[in-house]
Each structure stands twice: as C-alpha cells, then as structure tokens.
Amino acid sequence: PSIEQRNTGPFVYADVLNYRALEQIVVDYGIDWVVHFSAILSAAGERNPSLGLNVNMTGFQNVLDLAKAHNLRLLSPSTMGAFGPTTPKDSTPDLTVMRPNTIYGITKVHMELLGEYYREKYQVDFRSLRYPGIISADSPPGGGTTDYAVDIFHAALKHNSYESFLDADTRLPMAYIDDCIVGTMQLLEAPQEALTQRVYNVHACDFSPEELAGEIRRQHSDAFAITYRPDFRQAIADTWPRTMADEAARRDWGWNPVFGTADIVRVMLDKLGPVYSPGLAAEEMPAAVVAS
C-alpha cells in the first residue's frame, strides 16, 4: 500500500498460513470484524494447484478458527467460479448444483460450506457473496479468467487493438469495483436478523468480449480491432454462469449496483486515458484488474 493508505490506520503484514501470527494481530489491535480476501484465483490456481489448495483452504481455516475463538464477524467472498459445468448457466440461483472443476472453485465451495457449518455449529457470524468478474483500473492482475475485461482497455488505448484469450461470445457476469465495494460493505454491516442465508449471489451486468469491444468502439474509436485466440482459460469460463440471480441480496441487504456495461467502459477510459497520454513514462502506468 501507498504511504497515504498506510497513514489512514494501523497496517501490518500477515501470513494467512500462520495462525499464531494472525491471532496476535487480532488480540493486539482489538479486531472484531475480518474481511478475508486472501486467495489464489482461477487461472493461477490451475497453474499451481498445491499453492491454491494451501492458501485457499488452510488460510480460510485459520481465519475461521480465529472467528470462532475470538467471536469475530467474518466476511469471506466467494465467486461465480464456485459453480461448475452442470450448473444452470442463465439466472443461476443461489441454491443449485455446485460441482466446479477448478481448484479455485472447489476451494470456494469448501469455504462456503465450512463457513455455514461453523455458523450452525458454533454461531460464528460468517457471511459471503459470490463475486462476478470485478473490473478496476487501480489494481494489478490477480491471475483470473476475467482479466481480459481490463486488459482490453489498456490495449485499446495503447494499440487500438486487442487479442482476447476468450472466444467472442463468452458471456460472463461482471461488476465495477465501486459497486463491489459498496455491496461488500452492505453485507458486512447488515444486521444478522436481516440475513435469510449466509452466501449470496451478486450480479451487476454481463457481456461477452465482442460486446465489450463494440462498446469500446462506440466510446473510443471506430477502428478498434479485436481478435480471438482462446487459451486454457476458455475451458474455465465455459463452466461459469452467463448471468446470476441475485434477488436475495437485493431484498435482504440492499444490493443495488449502478454501473452497467456502458458506464464501466466510460469510467475505465476516463481513468486510464491520461495514463497513455504522450510523454508519460511506461513505469508510471498503473496495473489492471481484480478478477475471478
């Protein structure tokens, strides 16, 4: 984090695989709420399954046991990657078939079920929401299958062309980072009596690479060109929903995203446009995406 961010409050480095060190932080700083984002994402998990299993399962187990021992409220995000090839693809409900075939998805199903078990068995205040692809101009690629939806903006502004690692018609749920942050805080702060379940779908918009490219042409350049060379991430994306039903999140704690596809394109071009102005050094360029 930047110096400015560190100055907003206490900041310490932590290893999610070190239970005792995590517990020391909880005790020293009087922690009562924990948001557990530490995870190896979808594409990175397929490249290094043992690391994905260790971080995603052991790390979550440590934080869950801390929540039990110290009466913590715990929010640990899940993902649309928790669904699998036999899950209904359109308007995927909160409760449905969940048999993912990636390390990331398997560990997230484990997380959801174990969190619900600790809620029922030990009254741990566990909460989770299944993120779609999260788009941001401010943070680096995380090894996700939806990375293309930010990389495309950098390529459009730098080269006016992009080679997609997903097929043209691969539709996936997406959300802009601001909606993600607001929704996460809404669930984190919601009173327990408002929650009818402990894991919620959230959906803001959905598009394919070709549709996103079309919106970039409308707002940026008619000459923007996209080509397609699917890689191993295509097989991952093919197992995920095209859209997710999120009525429960809207009803229980007020999920109400405001950024649609055109809004996301506008704000991404606005934020990244100055980065590619003439004379800006390459080392000053920000990185790309928080993804699934």
PDB file of C-alpha atoms in Angstrom, residues 132-265:
ATOM      1  CA  PRO A 132     -18.717 -11.842 -10.657  1.00  0.00           C
ATOM      2  CA  GLY A 133     -15.660 -10.574 -12.543  1.00  0.00           C
ATOM      3  CA  ILE A 134     -14.601  -7.335 -10.817  1.00  0.00           C
ATOM      4  CA  ILE A 135     -13.280  -4.563 -13.065  1.00  0.00           C
ATOM      5  CA  SER A 136     -10.896  -1.890 -11.806  1.00  0.00           C
ATOM      6  CA  ALA A 137      -8.312   0.497 -13.217  1.00  0.00           C
ATOM      7  CA  ASP A 138      -6.401   0.663  -9.950  1.00  0.00           C
ATOM      8  CA  SER A 139      -5.057  -2.771  -9.035  1.00  0.00           C
ATOM      9  CA  PRO A 140      -2.826  -5.398 -10.655  1.00  0.00           C
ATOM     10  CA  PRO A 141      -3.961  -8.564 -12.453  1.00  0.00           C
ATOM     11  CA  GLY A 142      -4.717 -11.317  -9.971  1.00  0.00           C
ATOM     12  CA  GLY A 143      -4.479 -14.373 -12.203  1.00  0.00           C
ATOM     13  CA  GLY A 144      -8.184 -14.548 -13.006  1.00  0.00           C
ATOM     14  CA  THR A 145     -10.159 -15.712 -16.014  1.00  0.00           C
ATOM     15  CA  THR A 146     -11.894 -12.342 -16.359  1.00  0.00           C
ATOM     16  CA  ASP A 147      -8.609 -10.393 -16.615  1.00  0.00           C
ATOM     17  CA  TYR A 148      -9.391  -9.697 -20.272  1.00  0.00           C
ATOM     18  CA  ALA A 149     -12.116  -7.242 -19.276  1.00  0.00           C
ATOM     19  CA  VAL A 150      -9.479  -4.794 -18.036  1.00  0.00           C
ATOM     20  CA  ASP A 151      -6.542  -5.727 -20.243  1.00  0.00           C
ATOM     21  CA  ILE A 152      -8.702  -4.778 -23.220  1.00  0.00           C
ATOM     22  CA  PHE A 153      -8.818  -1.120 -22.110  1.00  0.00           C
ATOM     23  CA  HIS A 154      -5.048  -0.845 -21.813  1.00  0.00           C
ATOM     24  CA  ALA A 155      -4.670  -2.422 -25.266  1.00  0.00           C
ATOM     25  CA  ALA A 156      -7.342  -0.170 -26.775  1.00  0.00           C
ATOM     26  CA  LEU A 157      -5.648   2.973 -25.511  1.00  0.00           C
ATOM     27  CA  LYS A 158      -2.125   1.840 -26.350  1.00  0.00           C
ATOM     28  CA  HIS A 159      -2.561  -0.101 -29.620  1.00  0.00           C
ATOM     29  CA  ASN A 160      -6.224   0.310 -30.623  1.00  0.00           C
ATOM     30  CA  SER A 161      -6.376  -3.486 -30.866  1.00  0.00           C
ATOM     31  CA  TYR A 162      -6.602  -6.478 -28.547  1.00  0.00           C
ATOM     32  CA  GLU A 163      -6.158 -10.252 -28.735  1.00  0.00           C
ATOM     33  CA  SER A 164      -8.655 -11.952 -26.429  1.00  0.00           C
ATOM     34  CA  PHE A 165      -7.926 -15.226 -24.657  1.00  0.00           C
ATOM     35  CA  LEU A 166     -11.696 -15.909 -24.525  1.00  0.00           C
ATOM     36  CA  ASP A 167     -13.998 -16.532 -27.501  1.00  0.00           C
ATOM     37  CA  ALA A 168     -16.062 -13.679 -28.891  1.00  0.00           C
ATOM     38  CA  ASP A 169     -19.371 -14.910 -27.464  1.00  0.00           C
ATOM     39  CA  THR A 170     -18.205 -15.921 -23.958  1.00  0.00           C
ATOM     40  CA  ARG A 171     -20.725 -14.107 -21.771  1.00  0.00           C
ATOM     41  CA  LEU A 172     -19.851 -13.702 -18.096  1.00  0.00           C
ATOM     42  CA  PRO A 173     -21.246 -11.701 -15.154  1.00  0.00           C
ATOM     43  CA  MET A 174     -19.250  -8.567 -14.293  1.00  0.00           C
ATOM     44  CA  ALA A 175     -19.273  -5.631 -11.866  1.00  0.00           C
ATOM     45  CA  TYR A 176     -17.318  -2.404 -11.462  1.00  0.00           C
ATOM     46  CA  ILE A 177     -15.118  -2.119  -8.382  1.00  0.00           C
ATOM     47  CA  ASP A 178     -17.169   0.704  -6.811  1.00  0.00           C
ATOM     48  CA  ASP A 179     -20.307  -1.455  -6.839  1.00  0.00           C
ATOM     49  CA  CYS A 180     -18.261  -4.333  -5.419  1.00  0.00           C
ATOM     50  CA  ILE A 181     -17.002  -2.237  -2.504  1.00  0.00           C
ATOM     51  CA  VAL A 182     -20.433  -0.814  -1.701  1.00  0.00           C
ATOM     52  CA  GLY A 183     -22.042  -4.264  -1.829  1.00  0.00           C
ATOM     53  CA  THR A 184     -19.350  -5.821   0.330  1.00  0.00           C
ATOM     54  CA  MET A 185     -19.824  -3.151   2.979  1.00  0.00           C
ATOM     55  CA  GLN A 186     -23.612  -3.516   2.813  1.00  0.00           C
ATOM     56  CA  LEU A 187     -23.371  -7.239   3.573  1.00  0.00           C
ATOM     57  CA  LEU A 188     -20.679  -6.732   6.208  1.00  0.00           C
ATOM     58  CA  GLU A 189     -22.756  -4.126   8.057  1.00  0.00           C
ATOM     59  CA  ALA A 190     -26.168  -5.763   7.671  1.00  0.00           C
ATOM     60  CA  PRO A 191     -27.846  -6.830  10.929  1.00  0.00           C
ATOM     61  CA  GLN A 192     -27.864 -10.580  11.429  1.00  0.00           C
ATOM     62  CA  GLU A 193     -31.650 -10.697  11.622  1.00  0.00           C
ATOM     63  CA  ALA A 194     -31.864  -9.347   8.059  1.00  0.00           C
ATOM     64  CA  LEU A 195     -29.927 -12.281   6.594  1.00  0.00           C
ATOM     65  CA  THR A 196     -32.026 -15.190   5.360  1.00  0.00           C
ATOM     66  CA  GLN A 197     -28.920 -17.043   4.163  1.00  0.00           C
ATOM     67  CA  ARG A 198     -25.163 -16.769   4.575  1.00  0.00           C
ATOM     68  CA  VAL A 199     -23.969 -16.878   0.938  1.00  0.00           C
ATOM     69  CA  TYR A 200     -25.413 -14.570  -1.734  1.00  0.00           C
ATOM     70  CA  ASN A 201     -25.080 -14.168  -5.493  1.00  0.00           C
ATOM     71  CA  VAL A 202     -24.403 -10.624  -6.697  1.00  0.00           C
ATOM     72  CA  HIS A 203     -24.783  -9.591 -10.335  1.00  0.00           C
ATOM     73  CA  ALA A 204     -24.365  -6.145 -11.887  1.00  0.00           C
ATOM     74  CA  CYS A 205     -24.124  -6.656 -15.660  1.00  0.00           C
ATOM     75  CA  ASP A 206     -22.967  -9.231 -18.182  1.00  0.00           C
ATOM     76  CA  PHE A 207     -21.255  -9.091 -21.561  1.00  0.00           C
ATOM     77  CA  SER A 208     -19.061 -11.009 -23.989  1.00  0.00           C
ATOM     78  CA  PRO A 209     -15.682  -9.878 -25.355  1.00  0.00           C
ATOM     79  CA  GLU A 210     -17.334  -8.929 -28.645  1.00  0.00           C
ATOM     80  CA  GLU A 211     -19.983  -6.834 -26.900  1.00  0.00           C
ATOM     81  CA  LEU A 212     -17.370  -5.111 -24.766  1.00  0.00           C
ATOM     82  CA  ALA A 213     -15.309  -4.385 -27.873  1.00  0.00           C
ATOM     83  CA  GLY A 214     -18.381  -2.908 -29.540  1.00  0.00           C
ATOM     84  CA  GLU A 215     -18.934  -0.521 -26.635  1.00  0.00           C
ATOM     85  CA  ILE A 216     -15.257   0.483 -26.752  1.00  0.00           C
ATOM     86  CA  ARG A 217     -15.670   1.266 -30.466  1.00  0.00           C
ATOM     87  CA  ARG A 218     -18.672   3.458 -29.692  1.00  0.00           C
ATOM     88  CA  GLN A 219     -16.943   5.397 -26.935  1.00  0.00           C
ATOM     89  CA  HIS A 220     -13.292   5.354 -28.013  1.00  0.00           C
ATOM     90  CA  SER A 221     -12.511   4.509 -31.639  1.00  0.00           C
ATOM     91  CA  ASP A 222     -14.421   3.041 -34.587  1.00  0.00           C
ATOM     92  CA  ALA A 223     -11.146   1.484 -35.690  1.00  0.00           C
ATOM     93  CA  PHE A 224     -10.632  -0.576 -32.507  1.00  0.00           C
ATOM     94  CA  ALA A 225      -9.970  -4.180 -33.564  1.00  0.00           C
ATOM     95  CA  ILE A 226     -10.293  -7.385 -31.570  1.00  0.00           C
ATOM     96  CA  THR A 227      -9.068 -10.863 -32.474  1.00  0.00           C
ATOM     97  CA  TYR A 228      -9.521 -14.137 -30.620  1.00  0.00           C
ATOM     98  CA  ARG A 229      -7.036 -16.780 -29.534  1.00  0.00           C
ATOM     99  CA  PRO A 230      -8.639 -18.788 -26.694  1.00  0.00           C
ATOM    100  CA  ASP A 231      -6.268 -20.456 -24.242  1.00  0.00           C
ATOM    101  CA  PHE A 232      -6.794 -22.703 -21.200  1.00  0.00           C
ATOM    102  CA  ARG A 233      -8.923 -20.019 -19.545  1.00  0.00           C
ATOM    103  CA  GLN A 234     -11.659 -20.624 -22.113  1.00  0.00           C
ATOM    104  CA  ALA A 235     -12.357 -24.038 -20.593  1.00  0.00           C
ATOM    105  CA  ILE A 236     -12.693 -22.392 -17.169  1.00  0.00           C
ATOM    106  CA  ALA A 237     -15.061 -19.688 -18.418  1.00  0.00           C
ATOM    107  CA  ASP A 238     -17.220 -22.297 -20.171  1.00  0.00           C
ATOM    108  CA  THR A 239     -18.125 -23.792 -16.783  1.00  0.00           C
ATOM    109  CA  TRP A 240     -19.324 -20.499 -15.274  1.00  0.00           C
ATOM    110  CA  PRO A 241     -22.747 -18.799 -15.344  1.00  0.00           C
ATOM    111  CA  ARG A 242     -23.705 -16.312 -18.024  1.00  0.00           C
ATOM    112  CA  THR A 243     -25.936 -14.481 -15.560  1.00  0.00           C
ATOM    113  CA  MET A 244     -26.655 -14.884 -11.840  1.00  0.00           C
ATOM    114  CA  ALA A 245     -29.927 -14.352  -9.974  1.00  0.00           C
ATOM    115  CA  ASP A 246     -29.374 -12.025  -7.020  1.00  0.00           C
ATOM    116  CA  GLU A 247     -32.864 -11.273  -5.706  1.00  0.00           C
ATOM    117  CA  ALA A 248     -31.967 -12.393  -2.181  1.00  0.00           C
ATOM    118  CA  ALA A 249     -29.052  -9.939  -1.936  1.00  0.00           C
ATOM    119  CA  ARG A 250     -31.268  -7.101  -3.193  1.00  0.00           C
ATOM    120  CA  ARG A 251     -34.025  -7.997  -0.727  1.00  0.00           C
ATOM    121  CA  ASP A 252     -32.004  -8.795   2.396  1.00  0.00           C
ATOM    122  CA  TRP A 253     -29.303  -6.128   2.455  1.00  0.00           C
ATOM    123  CA  GLY A 254     -29.934  -3.712  -0.395  1.00  0.00           C
ATOM    124  CA  TRP A 255     -27.581  -4.797  -3.181  1.00  0.00           C
ATOM    125  CA  ASN A 256     -28.232  -2.257  -5.953  1.00  0.00           C
ATOM    126  CA  PRO A 257     -25.371  -1.867  -8.477  1.00  0.00           C
ATOM    127  CA  VAL A 258     -25.326   1.305 -10.565  1.00  0.00           C
ATOM    128  CA  PHE A 259     -22.640   0.584 -13.202  1.00  0.00           C
ATOM    129  CA  GLY A 260     -23.773  -1.115 -16.413  1.00  0.00           C
ATOM    130  CA  THR A 261     -21.556  -2.066 -19.344  1.00  0.00           C
ATOM    131  CA  ALA A 262     -21.572   1.393 -20.948  1.00  0.00           C
ATOM    132  CA  ASP A 263     -20.828   3.009 -17.571  1.00  0.00           C
ATOM    133  CA  ILE A 264     -17.881   0.689 -16.985  1.00  0.00           C
ATOM    134  CA  VAL A 265     -16.421   1.467 -20.415  1.00  0.00           C
TER     135      VAL A 265
END
